[in-house]
Amino acid sequence: MKDQKTLFAALVSAFVALMIPVSVYADDAATGHYRWLTFGVFATVILLTMYITVVAARKVHSASDFYTAGGGITGLQNGWAIAGDYLSAASFLGIAGLISQYGYDGFMYSVGWLVAYITVLLLIAEPCRNIGKYTLADILAYRNDPKKMRVVGALSVITVSTFYLTAQMVGGGVLVKTLIGIDYDVSVIAVGVLMLVYVLFGGMVATTWVQIVKAILLVIASLAIVMLVWTPYGFSLPAFLADIVGDARVQAQVAKLLGDPAKAMSAAELGQRFLEPGLYLKAPIDQISLSLALVFGTAGMPHILMRFFTVPTAQDARKSVVWAMAIIGGFYVLTLFLGFGAAHLVGPATIASVDAGGNMAGPLLAQYIGGGPDSLWGNFMLAFVSAVAFATIVAVVAGLVLAAASAMAHDLWVGVVRSGEQVSAQQQINAARVATVLVGTTAIVIGIAAKGQNVASLVALAFAVAASANFPCVLLTLYWKRCNTQGVVAGMIVGTVTAVGLTLVSPNLTYPKLVRAAAHKILDAESQKRADIAASIASGNAAAIAKATQASAALDKAVRKATDDMAKVEGQETSFIGLEKPLFELKNPGVVSIPLGFLAVILFSLFTRDKRAAQMWDEVYARQITGIRVSRPTRH
Amino acid sequence: MSNSIDWAIVIADPRFQVLARRKTRFLWGLMAFSVAYYFALPIGAAYFQEIFRVRVWGVVNVGLLFALSEFVIAWVVAFYYSRIANRDFDRLAAEIVADVSTQTEA
């Protein structure tokens, strides 16, 4: 009891220490004189999660408690926790933003994030529960050479987690800065410190409950907004969408996106175009490549796999995926209304003016629905959605850090460095906590170092590595008789190296020569265009003058951007790795790297021998199919 | 205890063979269907835009309904799988596990 009071006191003082810089640094960005309201809502949400951590800390006594909540989470709870782990700020704010800016394509993009769980449900969740213990490498090591599996498995988990974590930290920092107006560095530190508090004291128990609470808050917030947006239409989909199509601001957005071809279209056609594909995703192969990475990568994501070790049986694992699919899918259907609602009520241009990526669509819609920027309810809604977004980032980051820390402590330290020795329960849990601090601190440092970088492609890269390395290795270990140690080692290396390598030579990087050439083209054409515009104005025709004024403004903007771009690449000749132009034309490597990952596992397995993998097949196969649960075999 | 189970005997059990065959066929069939249905969406959006544009319910077009159907199909697949698994696979597995446990204790 006394320990708990001390812990709670420590947490509250950490919280107060955190809020002081927040209130000092805050400017009047989003909340104006309602800032106290924002802090009140944030404080409530954070204190709630702190309370969870204190209660959870009581239950963490062993490594099993720390990594997997002792396997004592129910299917329903785990379903909510998976949703909480998975619905990152990218899907919560990003997809609603994409829909508000590009209409149909944004919605289409969300589908792959749900379908990914079919792979998880049918092929991965239950066998993993039957075979694994704490980590991805546990599954591989059950059948193949344990030491080698722990090394490659842990390295791959750390690689994937670092990419995803960096994207989350940078995205989170920017988001918190935009939402409540505190400094970027302070935002990153606040996210990192809070996450560390949850994970260090409460382990997987606290992480799970923080994810559950966050998922519930997210669903409540979205449902409330969608109800308010949709009620005026009597819950009719065509009536709601008819208003979107007829909206002048939406039509203007489509005209801007289409450029010249839009001139021949009527207003109604422009509006309708918002509900048709092709405004955002222009390269089909790239889109398919990304879809492949999503649909197979989710099943190889370490923080998602880890969630299946928290439930007691394969039946609970199954139940948890079904619940997760209901929640995640339901949420994406709601984002359709959030995105279109924001486009109609706030306007695509207004949303983009606050955040170019459209990330503020949801929060701005909440503010509008509550009564606007000057109303109490409007600001309460904005604060609530912002607090949920903040909790989202912290919950996702906590899950990732736990996955990376378990790979370091359980796989590398206990499994490789101290292999064969007796490691006490206390030593194991200490190792887990040390690894958590290491990973968490690294995440904060990387987050601050990567300030201002475009990290959006890192999320896609994380999924591509998970789909090209982790997924083939886990799948073939579980389902293919001939799979063996050499195959898995080769698959991990080939999958990771091709996914990362192809991304490094892809158009995702900046190529100074190409940037300069494009900028030169605009600048060279400038004088001719200016002459044309001057001629149009001189003609005296009112319509021509109006058009010319518009063209002049667009030209000014293009010239400004070209000059900026030139300045940015000043003195550089090649990309980050020394290339003048991309060698690989796709932004996502999945379509090439996933088949290569599979091929590597298959070829190396066929051409090498591994007695243990062959001997263990019967057991893996029998357990995988039936879920027979027995104690783990003795260490080799 | 784990080493006392002879896994070769478990696998040779005809009931195990039946379960493994049914499970494999069912899972991979459902998986193939789901992947095919999903990829029809980005492929259709890229190469069959004329069909996606056809309006069927006010301003609601084929593309929107198809995207919404992806959610329904995903839920139906999940629900159907867990029904079959809860009813058939789990029962067969439980029988085999029960036999293995008595065999181990003996």
XYZ file of C-alpha atoms in Angstrom:
742
model
C 0.000 0.000 0.000
C 2.755 2.399 0.985
C 4.687 1.630 -2.191
C 1.659 2.470 -4.223
C 1.153 5.814 -2.570
C 4.778 6.661 -3.209
C 4.442 5.599 -6.836
C 1.293 7.621 -7.302
C 2.919 10.655 -5.686
C 5.924 10.220 -7.983
C 3.670 9.975 -11.034
C 1.652 13.031 -10.063
C 4.797 15.080 -9.581
C 6.095 13.837 -12.954
C 2.784 14.950 -14.414
C 2.974 18.382 -12.798
C 6.573 18.745 -14.012
C 5.320 17.901 -17.481
C 2.439 20.361 -17.423
C 4.534 23.339 -16.316
C 6.578 23.541 -19.509
C 3.396 22.828 -21.433
C 1.661 25.872 -20.002
C 4.769 28.035 -20.330
C 5.453 27.129 -23.943
C 1.880 27.154 -25.118
C 0.960 30.009 -27.394
C -2.538 30.797 -28.526
C -2.361 28.550 -31.591
C -5.497 26.482 -31.473
C -7.330 27.321 -28.331
C -7.210 31.048 -27.713
C -8.556 32.094 -24.332
C -10.060 28.647 -23.822
C -6.602 27.271 -23.141
C -7.571 26.321 -19.569
C -10.203 24.021 -21.060
C -7.622 22.232 -23.213
C -5.373 21.701 -20.223
C -8.301 20.495 -18.130
C -9.273 17.862 -20.685
C -5.656 16.814 -21.247
C -5.060 16.584 -17.500
C -8.151 14.396 -17.059
C -7.106 11.980 -19.797
C -3.506 11.814 -18.569
C -4.496 11.354 -14.918
C -6.852 8.551 -15.946
C -3.986 6.733 -17.678
C -1.717 7.406 -14.675
C -4.281 5.807 -12.398
C -4.363 2.774 -14.704
C -0.585 2.559 -14.486
C -0.607 2.634 -10.694
C -3.201 -0.138 -10.497
C -1.334 -2.120 -13.172
C 2.020 -1.757 -11.418
C 0.661 -3.909 -8.575
C 0.198 -6.800 -10.995
C 3.638 -6.806 -12.610
C 5.873 -9.286 -10.807
C 7.475 -11.386 -13.541
C 8.821 -11.113 -17.083
C 5.609 -12.757 -18.263
C 3.547 -10.025 -16.540
C 5.762 -7.360 -18.019
C 5.775 -8.602 -21.627
C 2.368 -10.226 -21.964
C 0.294 -9.269 -18.903
C 0.749 -12.858 -17.734
C -1.440 -14.056 -20.598
C -4.450 -12.942 -18.600
C -6.202 -10.586 -21.038
C -9.601 -11.686 -22.384
C -10.467 -11.859 -26.084
C -12.776 -8.849 -25.919
C -10.231 -6.753 -24.003
C -7.495 -7.750 -26.416
C -9.712 -6.824 -29.376
C -10.047 -3.280 -28.045
C -6.343 -3.176 -27.230
C -5.409 -4.271 -30.778
C -7.641 -1.508 -32.127
C -5.959 0.921 -29.737
C -2.521 -0.295 -30.779
C -3.318 -0.138 -34.481
C -5.375 3.042 -34.894
C -2.366 5.333 -34.834
C -2.585 9.051 -35.402
C -1.905 8.266 -39.081
C -5.208 6.441 -39.396
C -7.151 8.489 -36.856
C -6.242 11.914 -38.249
C -4.487 11.009 -41.507
C -7.261 9.104 -43.285
C -9.984 11.599 -42.337
C -7.572 14.242 -43.662
C -6.977 12.398 -46.939
C -10.735 12.034 -47.481
C -11.274 15.737 -46.779
C -8.625 16.628 -49.385
C -8.992 13.933 -52.061
C -12.403 12.343 -51.469
C -12.796 8.774 -52.703
C -9.089 7.836 -52.807
C -8.730 8.596 -49.117
C -11.547 6.200 -48.279
C -10.185 3.524 -50.605
C -6.845 3.814 -48.824
C -8.462 2.907 -45.483
C -9.796 -0.444 -46.778
C -6.366 -2.155 -46.859
C -5.803 -1.371 -43.191
C -8.820 -3.505 -42.280
C -8.339 -6.311 -44.823
C -4.856 -6.804 -43.332
C -6.556 -8.394 -40.326
C -7.962 -11.195 -42.479
C -4.368 -12.386 -42.950
C -3.770 -12.025 -39.228
C -6.960 -13.906 -38.344
C -6.711 -16.782 -40.805
C -2.983 -17.480 -40.868
C -1.099 -15.941 -37.967
C -2.969 -15.207 -34.721
C -3.854 -18.689 -33.479
C -0.668 -20.584 -34.416
C 1.367 -17.778 -32.861
C -0.591 -18.077 -29.629
C -0.041 -21.845 -29.688
C 3.696 -21.675 -30.325
C 5.134 -18.380 -29.096
C 5.778 -16.958 -25.668
C 6.801 -13.266 -25.673
C 8.332 -12.350 -29.033
C 8.413 -12.986 -32.760
C 11.764 -14.742 -32.382
C 10.152 -17.202 -29.918
C 8.021 -18.522 -32.772
C 10.996 -18.917 -35.106
C 13.248 -20.354 -32.376
C 10.728 -22.999 -31.424
C 11.565 -24.900 -34.554
C 14.842 -23.512 -35.901
C 18.251 -22.918 -34.331
C 17.340 -20.802 -31.265
C 20.421 -18.584 -31.095
C 20.427 -17.648 -34.767
C 16.673 -17.042 -34.713
C 16.943 -14.779 -31.677
C 19.628 -12.698 -33.373
C 17.905 -12.268 -36.771
C 14.435 -12.072 -35.225
C 15.468 -9.410 -32.727
C 17.348 -7.385 -35.347
C 14.346 -7.399 -37.649
C 11.964 -6.465 -34.826
C 14.250 -3.609 -33.794
C 14.527 -2.412 -37.434
C 10.773 -2.411 -38.024
C 10.029 -0.849 -34.639
C 12.610 1.905 -35.141
C 11.174 2.930 -38.525
C 7.627 2.936 -37.187
C 8.638 4.567 -33.910
C 10.495 7.390 -35.687
C 7.453 8.105 -37.839
C 5.230 8.101 -34.740
C 7.528 10.355 -32.690
C 8.005 12.928 -35.459
C 4.336 12.777 -36.471
C 3.331 13.018 -32.821
C 5.599 15.984 -32.158
C 4.217 17.901 -35.127
C 0.680 16.999 -34.198
C 0.872 18.002 -30.548
C 2.532 21.226 -31.660
C -0.320 21.981 -34.076
C -3.048 20.861 -31.699
C -2.107 22.689 -28.525
C 0.668 24.980 -29.652
C 3.563 23.723 -27.532
C 7.110 23.535 -28.843
C 8.040 20.540 -31.042
C 10.897 19.338 -28.810
C 8.733 19.627 -25.697
C 5.974 17.653 -27.439
C 8.364 14.825 -28.320
C 9.738 14.720 -24.779
C 6.243 14.792 -23.266
C 5.122 11.853 -25.442
C 8.333 9.934 -24.647
C 8.287 10.514 -20.895
C 4.610 9.603 -20.481
C 5.083 6.453 -22.548
C 8.114 5.503 -20.440
C 6.092 5.938 -17.237
C 3.346 3.588 -18.482
C 5.694 0.917 -19.791
C 8.280 1.013 -16.989
C 5.840 0.765 -14.106
C 2.916 -1.005 -15.658
C 4.482 -3.112 -18.432
C 2.033 -4.814 -20.767
C -0.794 -4.571 -18.212
C -0.737 -0.770 -18.260
C -0.005 -0.612 -21.996
C -3.019 -2.814 -22.708
C -5.392 -0.760 -20.564
C -4.099 2.546 -21.911
C -4.743 1.184 -25.414
C -8.234 0.011 -24.451
C -9.168 3.354 -22.870
C -7.782 5.243 -25.841
C -9.703 3.075 -28.345
C -12.943 3.603 -26.402
C -12.407 7.384 -26.216
C -11.605 7.441 -29.934
C -14.776 5.571 -30.848
C -16.908 7.776 -28.555
C -15.443 10.982 -30.007
C -15.898 9.820 -33.601
C -19.427 8.523 -33.027
C -20.476 11.798 -31.394
C -19.132 13.881 -34.274
C -20.621 11.615 -36.944
C -24.022 11.691 -35.221
C -23.972 15.484 -35.209
C -22.816 15.643 -38.836
C -25.255 13.066 -40.177
C -28.444 13.757 -38.160
C -29.523 16.747 -40.312
C -29.742 14.359 -43.286
C -31.981 11.876 -41.497
C -29.107 9.363 -41.711
C -29.418 9.126 -45.483
C -26.161 8.454 -47.310
C -27.206 9.863 -50.731
C -28.632 13.029 -49.120
C -25.414 13.582 -47.167
C -23.174 12.965 -50.180
C -25.387 15.127 -52.431
C -24.496 18.055 -50.189
C -20.785 17.243 -50.510
C -21.028 17.077 -54.295
C -22.934 20.377 -54.396
C -20.451 22.195 -52.147
C -18.647 25.055 -53.900
C -15.481 24.628 -51.815
C -15.317 20.922 -52.658
C -15.762 21.753 -56.345
C -12.979 24.336 -56.136
C -10.705 21.737 -54.506
C -11.342 19.234 -57.345
C -10.699 21.964 -59.939
C -7.393 22.758 -58.218
C -6.364 19.087 -58.142
C -7.284 18.412 -61.768
C -5.709 21.558 -63.219
C -6.368 22.177 -66.933
C -8.877 19.351 -67.609
C -11.193 20.899 -64.988
C -11.846 23.921 -67.227
C -14.173 21.922 -69.458
C -16.187 20.502 -66.538
C -19.387 21.853 -65.012
C -19.666 22.525 -61.271
C -21.814 19.422 -60.792
C -19.278 17.276 -62.639
C -16.454 18.638 -60.488
C -18.377 17.840 -57.308
C -19.211 14.329 -58.483
C -15.538 13.788 -59.349
C -14.779 14.022 -55.589
C -16.565 10.672 -55.175
C -14.551 9.018 -57.963
C -11.076 7.476 -57.872
C -7.875 9.054 -59.150
C -7.478 12.392 -57.340
C -4.737 11.166 -54.998
C -3.459 7.776 -56.148
C -2.134 8.272 -59.659
C 0.246 5.312 -60.118
C -1.703 2.024 -59.904
C 1.367 -0.222 -59.470
C 2.564 1.916 -56.569
C -0.848 1.656 -54.974
C -0.918 -2.125 -55.400
C 2.601 -2.391 -54.013
C 1.565 -0.438 -50.914
C -1.576 -2.568 -50.558
C 0.544 -5.735 -50.600
C 2.817 -4.344 -47.894
C -0.221 -3.442 -45.752
C -2.126 -6.697 -46.195
C 0.872 -8.916 -45.418
C 2.946 -6.523 -43.310
C 0.412 -6.132 -40.507
C 0.758 -9.865 -39.837
C 4.514 -9.340 -39.378
C 4.326 -6.250 -37.182
C 5.996 -7.135 -33.869
C 3.754 -4.975 -31.684
C 0.660 -6.593 -33.218
C 2.047 -10.166 -32.937
C 2.932 -9.487 -29.322
C -0.707 -8.776 -28.490
C -1.594 -12.426 -29.194
C 0.690 -13.599 -26.404
C -1.415 -11.671 -23.879
C -4.443 -13.976 -24.194
C -4.596 -17.473 -22.673
C -5.788 -19.569 -25.631
C -6.037 -19.698 -29.427
C -9.806 -19.229 -29.081
C -9.214 -15.941 -27.282
C -6.724 -14.907 -29.966
C -9.380 -15.611 -32.604
C -12.044 -13.743 -30.669
C -9.744 -10.780 -30.211
C -9.077 -10.409 -33.955
C -12.789 -10.602 -34.748
C -13.498 -7.865 -32.179
C -10.584 -5.821 -33.449
C -11.906 -6.082 -37.012
C -15.358 -4.948 -35.914
C -13.910 -1.932 -34.083
C -11.278 -0.976 -36.665
C -13.653 -1.453 -39.619
C -16.434 0.443 -37.864
C -14.020 3.250 -37.165
C -12.942 3.516 -40.820
C -16.576 3.689 -41.912
C -16.961 6.593 -39.474
C -13.918 8.332 -41.004
C -15.840 8.436 -44.294
C -18.254 10.812 -42.578
C -15.537 12.634 -40.675
C -13.574 13.280 -43.873
C -16.479 14.268 -46.124
C -18.091 16.175 -43.248
C -14.902 18.179 -42.744
C -14.653 18.890 -46.484
C -18.209 20.222 -46.504
C -18.385 22.069 -43.188
C -14.807 23.316 -42.772
C -13.627 23.285 -46.390
C -10.595 21.545 -47.935
C -8.615 24.774 -48.333
C -9.144 25.855 -44.702
C -8.030 22.423 -43.451
C -4.910 22.481 -45.645
C -4.050 25.986 -44.469
C -3.663 24.716 -40.880
C -1.794 21.540 -41.848
C -0.780 20.830 -45.435
C -1.303 17.060 -45.039
C -4.934 17.569 -43.965
C -4.269 16.058 -40.522
C -6.387 18.695 -38.790
C -9.616 17.723 -40.606
C -10.994 15.742 -37.634
C -10.129 18.239 -34.887
C -11.364 21.232 -36.948
C -14.610 19.421 -37.728
C -15.057 18.729 -34.008
C -14.574 22.404 -33.256
C -17.052 23.444 -35.974
C -19.684 20.933 -34.870
C -19.416 22.087 -31.254
C -20.215 25.677 -32.261
C -17.056 27.128 -33.799
C -13.773 28.624 -32.630
C -15.351 31.136 -30.229
C -17.721 28.812 -28.418
C -17.259 26.825 -25.229
C -18.523 23.553 -26.726
C -16.509 24.003 -29.899
C -13.364 24.344 -27.853
C -14.328 21.498 -25.581
C -14.760 19.220 -28.618
C -11.465 20.385 -30.069
C -9.718 19.785 -26.745
C -11.290 16.351 -26.382
C -10.284 15.222 -29.867
C -6.795 16.642 -29.330
C -6.439 14.793 -26.030
C -7.542 11.563 -27.715
C -4.990 12.164 -30.484
C -2.314 12.670 -27.848
C -3.349 9.490 -25.992
C -3.278 7.719 -29.368
C 0.332 8.618 -30.020
C 1.402 7.634 -26.514
C -0.463 4.296 -26.636
C 0.952 3.306 -30.039
C 4.474 4.336 -29.047
C 4.163 2.332 -25.796
C 3.242 -0.805 -27.751
C 6.185 -0.345 -30.118
C 8.684 0.309 -27.343
C 7.506 -2.783 -25.497
C 7.999 -4.879 -28.645
C 11.514 -3.523 -29.268
C 12.459 -3.827 -25.585
C 11.306 -7.443 -25.445
C 13.450 -8.239 -28.486
C 16.481 -6.694 -26.796
C 15.991 -8.088 -23.285
C 14.266 -11.415 -23.892
C 15.831 -12.438 -27.226
C 19.273 -10.837 -27.257
C 20.180 -10.647 -23.565
C 18.438 -13.645 -21.987
C 18.403 -15.786 -25.141
C 21.836 -15.091 -26.628
C 24.196 -13.300 -24.214
C 23.165 -15.267 -21.126
C 22.198 -18.335 -23.109
C 22.339 -21.568 -21.128
C 22.619 -19.748 -17.819
C 19.965 -19.578 -15.168
C 18.450 -16.078 -15.342
C 16.249 -15.283 -12.342
C 12.804 -13.744 -12.682
C 14.028 -10.548 -11.051
C 16.986 -10.302 -13.452
C 14.671 -10.824 -16.428
C 12.293 -8.089 -15.406
C 15.219 -5.759 -14.657
C 16.617 -6.447 -18.124
C 13.216 -5.645 -19.619
C 13.094 -2.322 -17.760
C 16.646 -1.371 -18.742
C 15.842 -2.184 -22.386
C 12.653 -0.092 -22.134
C 14.609 2.935 -20.913
C 17.192 2.446 -23.690
C 14.574 2.136 -26.449
C 12.430 4.940 -25.028
C 15.343 7.365 -24.721
C 16.512 6.478 -28.235
C 13.001 7.172 -29.530
C 13.033 10.640 -27.930
C 16.507 11.424 -29.303
C 15.614 10.229 -32.812
C 12.336 12.139 -32.620
C 14.162 15.392 -31.859
C 16.966 14.704 -34.368
C 14.521 13.963 -37.185
C 12.653 17.247 -36.666
C 11.374 18.663 -39.946
C 12.089 15.476 -41.915
C 9.427 13.951 -44.097
C 8.815 10.673 -42.289
C 5.577 9.601 -43.993
C 7.422 7.067 -46.142
C 8.912 5.457 -43.006
C 5.518 4.003 -42.061
C 5.231 2.400 -45.497
C 8.818 1.159 -45.162
C 8.090 -0.409 -41.755
C 5.174 -2.316 -43.285
C 7.289 -3.294 -46.305
C 10.061 -4.779 -44.116
C 7.493 -6.581 -41.941
C 5.834 -8.017 -45.065
C 9.082 -8.962 -46.839
C 11.095 -10.387 -43.920
C 8.972 -11.207 -40.845
C 5.866 -12.427 -42.640
C 7.492 -15.024 -44.973
C 9.684 -16.338 -42.149
C 6.860 -16.754 -39.628
C 4.404 -18.112 -42.200
C 6.775 -20.713 -43.670
C 8.089 -21.778 -40.242
C 4.507 -22.522 -39.228
C 3.151 -24.020 -42.438
C 5.979 -25.512 -44.525
C 7.581 -28.823 -43.691
C 10.902 -28.087 -45.422
C 11.462 -24.647 -43.887
C 14.644 -24.432 -41.793
C 17.165 -22.211 -40.032
C 19.193 -21.221 -43.108
C 15.994 -20.400 -44.997
C 14.745 -18.100 -42.245
C 18.136 -16.366 -41.853
C 18.275 -15.794 -45.629
C 14.652 -14.621 -45.740
C 15.184 -12.101 -42.938
C 18.307 -10.691 -44.587
C 17.013 -10.639 -48.181
C 13.599 -9.280 -47.168
C 15.002 -6.485 -45.016
C 17.860 -5.550 -47.333
C 15.738 -5.413 -50.500
C 12.921 -3.462 -48.828
C 15.302 -0.913 -47.299
C 17.643 -0.893 -50.311
C 14.909 -0.312 -52.894
C 13.487 2.496 -50.754
C 16.917 4.143 -50.616
C 17.087 4.259 -54.438
C 13.378 5.137 -54.863
C 11.740 8.483 -55.646
C 11.087 8.946 -51.891
C 14.505 10.563 -51.524
C 15.416 14.038 -52.745
C 17.421 14.123 -55.999
C 18.980 17.592 -56.228
C 19.642 17.472 -59.973
C 16.039 16.528 -60.753
C 14.714 19.152 -58.343
C 16.950 21.757 -59.972
C 15.909 20.721 -63.485
C 12.223 20.963 -62.574
C 12.761 24.346 -60.937
C 14.737 25.612 -63.951
C 11.936 24.584 -66.272
C 9.470 26.722 -64.328
C 11.829 29.684 -64.046
C 12.809 29.515 -67.735
C 9.186 29.558 -68.832
C 8.379 32.438 -66.487
C 9.122 35.357 -68.843
C 7.107 33.847 -71.707
C 4.158 33.253 -69.361
C 4.392 36.783 -67.965
C 4.264 38.124 -71.513
C 1.153 36.035 -72.250
C -0.524 37.290 -69.094
C 0.326 40.901 -69.927
C -1.113 40.382 -73.419
C -4.357 38.982 -72.002
C -4.738 41.925 -69.649
C -4.043 44.353 -72.465
C -6.792 42.742 -74.557
C -9.396 44.412 -72.337
C -11.701 41.380 -72.391
C -13.111 41.016 -68.827
C -13.099 37.196 -68.813
C -9.546 37.064 -70.169
C -8.379 39.553 -67.532
C -9.936 37.522 -64.715
C -8.265 34.377 -65.987
C -4.932 36.136 -66.416
C -5.047 37.466 -62.837
C -5.586 33.903 -61.591
C -2.790 32.592 -63.794
C -0.517 35.334 -62.518
C -1.156 34.355 -58.884
C -0.533 30.672 -59.683
C 2.677 31.579 -61.494
C 3.890 33.662 -58.550
C 3.318 30.685 -56.274
C 5.103 28.257 -58.618
C 8.084 30.608 -58.985
C 8.314 31.019 -55.219
C 8.284 27.245 -54.728
C 10.889 26.722 -57.480
C 13.178 29.324 -55.890
C 12.733 27.681 -52.474
C 13.499 24.256 -53.930
C 16.628 25.592 -55.636
C 17.800 27.057 -52.340
C 17.159 23.783 -50.500
C 19.370 21.698 -52.810
C 21.985 24.423 -53.237
C 25.446 22.915 -53.634
C 24.159 19.301 -53.655
C 24.576 17.033 -56.644
C 23.284 13.655 -55.534
C 20.759 12.088 -53.165
C 21.554 11.041 -49.612
C 23.221 7.846 -50.873
C 24.923 9.420 -53.884
C 22.512 8.922 -56.773
C 21.589 11.470 -59.425
C 18.231 9.932 -60.162
C 16.124 7.086 -58.709
C 17.107 3.574 -59.838
C 13.765 2.120 -58.791
C 10.603 3.871 -59.915
C 8.140 2.718 -57.222
C 7.651 4.501 -53.927
C 6.818 1.250 -52.146
C 9.096 -1.778 -52.649
C 6.529 -4.430 -51.596
C 5.717 -5.821 -55.038
C 9.403 -6.759 -55.520
C 10.691 -7.326 -51.978
C 7.853 -9.551 -50.693
C 8.292 -12.225 -53.419
C 12.079 -12.015 -52.957
C 11.714 -12.596 -49.208
C 9.604 -15.708 -49.837
C 11.981 -16.909 -52.547
C 14.993 -16.592 -50.230
C 13.347 -18.686 -47.493
C 12.283 -21.327 -50.001
C 15.578 -21.631 -51.905
C 17.837 -21.687 -48.847
C 15.567 -24.189 -47.097
C 15.561 -26.495 -50.106
C 19.324 -26.452 -50.569
C 20.413 -26.865 -46.944
C 19.895 -29.415 -44.196
C 18.811 -28.722 -40.633
C 18.160 -31.697 -38.384
C 16.432 -29.785 -35.616
C 13.980 -27.985 -37.903
C 13.047 -31.300 -39.506
C 12.654 -33.060 -36.141
C 10.575 -30.261 -34.672
C 8.164 -30.135 -37.621
C 5.828 -32.803 -36.228
C 5.509 -30.923 -32.966
C 5.079 -27.491 -34.569
C 2.545 -28.872 -37.012
C 0.573 -30.734 -34.354
C 0.532 -27.758 -31.981
C -0.229 -25.282 -34.728
C -3.255 -27.249 -35.876
C -4.635 -28.422 -32.521
C -3.449 -25.867 -29.995
C -2.147 -28.578 -27.643
C -0.599 -26.628 -24.794
C 2.282 -28.139 -22.891
C 5.322 -26.723 -21.138
C 8.119 -25.541 -23.354
C 10.894 -27.930 -24.312
C 14.191 -27.734 -22.472
C 16.697 -25.158 -23.625
C 19.140 -26.274 -26.305
C 6.426 -33.406 -19.815
C 6.518 -32.019 -23.336
C 9.152 -34.474 -24.447
C 7.020 -37.383 -23.376
C 4.476 -36.694 -26.111
C 5.213 -38.616 -29.273
C 4.236 -36.049 -31.863
C 4.547 -38.525 -34.728
C 1.696 -40.521 -33.173
C -0.454 -37.396 -32.856
C 0.120 -36.598 -36.516
C -0.560 -40.144 -37.614
C -3.938 -40.054 -35.844
C -6.573 -40.198 -38.625
C -8.625 -37.548 -36.836
C -5.639 -35.231 -36.934
C -5.236 -35.884 -40.637
C -8.893 -35.003 -41.212
C -8.625 -31.839 -39.125
C -5.388 -30.729 -40.800
C -6.729 -31.287 -44.296
C -10.040 -29.538 -43.645
C -8.417 -26.645 -41.846
C -5.777 -26.113 -44.525
C -8.231 -26.218 -47.400
C -10.715 -23.950 -45.637
C -8.149 -21.372 -44.482
C -6.267 -21.003 -47.752
C -9.484 -20.961 -49.781
C -10.899 -18.166 -47.642
C -7.552 -16.348 -47.753
C -7.360 -16.524 -51.564
C -10.920 -15.241 -51.878
C -10.291 -12.349 -49.470
C -7.079 -11.242 -51.185
C -8.687 -11.445 -54.636
C -11.735 -9.479 -53.503
C -9.560 -6.844 -51.880
C -7.212 -6.309 -54.815
C -10.194 -5.954 -57.138
C -10.668 -2.532 -55.492
C -7.338 -0.797 -56.311
C -7.180 -2.570 -59.688
C -10.736 -1.523 -60.514
C -10.079 2.038 -59.353
C -7.063 2.196 -61.664
C -8.264 0.412 -64.796
C -12.074 0.352 -64.708
C -12.887 3.912 -63.719
C -15.852 4.072 -66.104
C -17.621 1.350 -64.123
C -16.722 2.948 -60.787
C -18.318 6.214 -61.966
C -21.756 4.769 -62.712
C -24.256 6.364 -60.335
C -26.708 3.951 -58.758
C -28.263 5.641 -55.715
C -28.480 9.410 -56.015
C -24.886 10.624 -56.189
C -23.651 7.304 -54.728
C -21.676 5.446 -57.407
C -20.470 1.884 -57.959
C -16.992 2.733 -56.635
C -18.299 3.900 -53.252
C -20.589 0.910 -52.870
C -17.739 -1.419 -53.840
C -15.430 0.165 -51.256
C -18.161 -0.146 -48.598
C -18.730 -3.767 -49.617
C -15.067 -4.459 -48.794
C -15.874 -3.776 -45.141
C -18.957 -5.989 -45.209
C -17.049 -8.833 -46.906
C -14.173 -8.581 -44.413
C -16.625 -8.823 -41.519
C -18.507 -11.710 -43.125
C -15.235 -13.613 -43.711
C -14.170 -13.063 -40.088
C -17.557 -14.086 -38.748
C -17.840 -17.133 -41.011
C -14.338 -18.335 -40.116
C -14.869 -18.023 -36.387
C -18.214 -19.831 -36.627
C -16.664 -22.789 -38.446
C -13.607 -22.773 -36.179
C -15.663 -22.566 -32.976
C -18.020 -25.292 -34.108
C -15.882 -27.799 -36.011
C -12.146 -27.244 -35.642
C -12.161 -26.669 -31.897
C -14.251 -29.787 -31.244
C -11.970 -32.017 -33.333
C -8.852 -30.486 -31.758
C -10.272 -30.937 -28.246
C -10.819 -34.665 -28.899
C -7.243 -35.132 -30.059
C -5.839 -33.067 -27.175
C -7.865 -35.051 -24.635
C -6.405 -38.313 -25.973
C -2.883 -36.930 -25.928
C -3.275 -35.817 -22.292
C -4.432 -39.264 -21.111
C -1.638 -40.849 -23.140
C 0.901 -38.548 -21.437
C -0.402 -39.253 -17.943
C -0.396 -43.002 -18.494
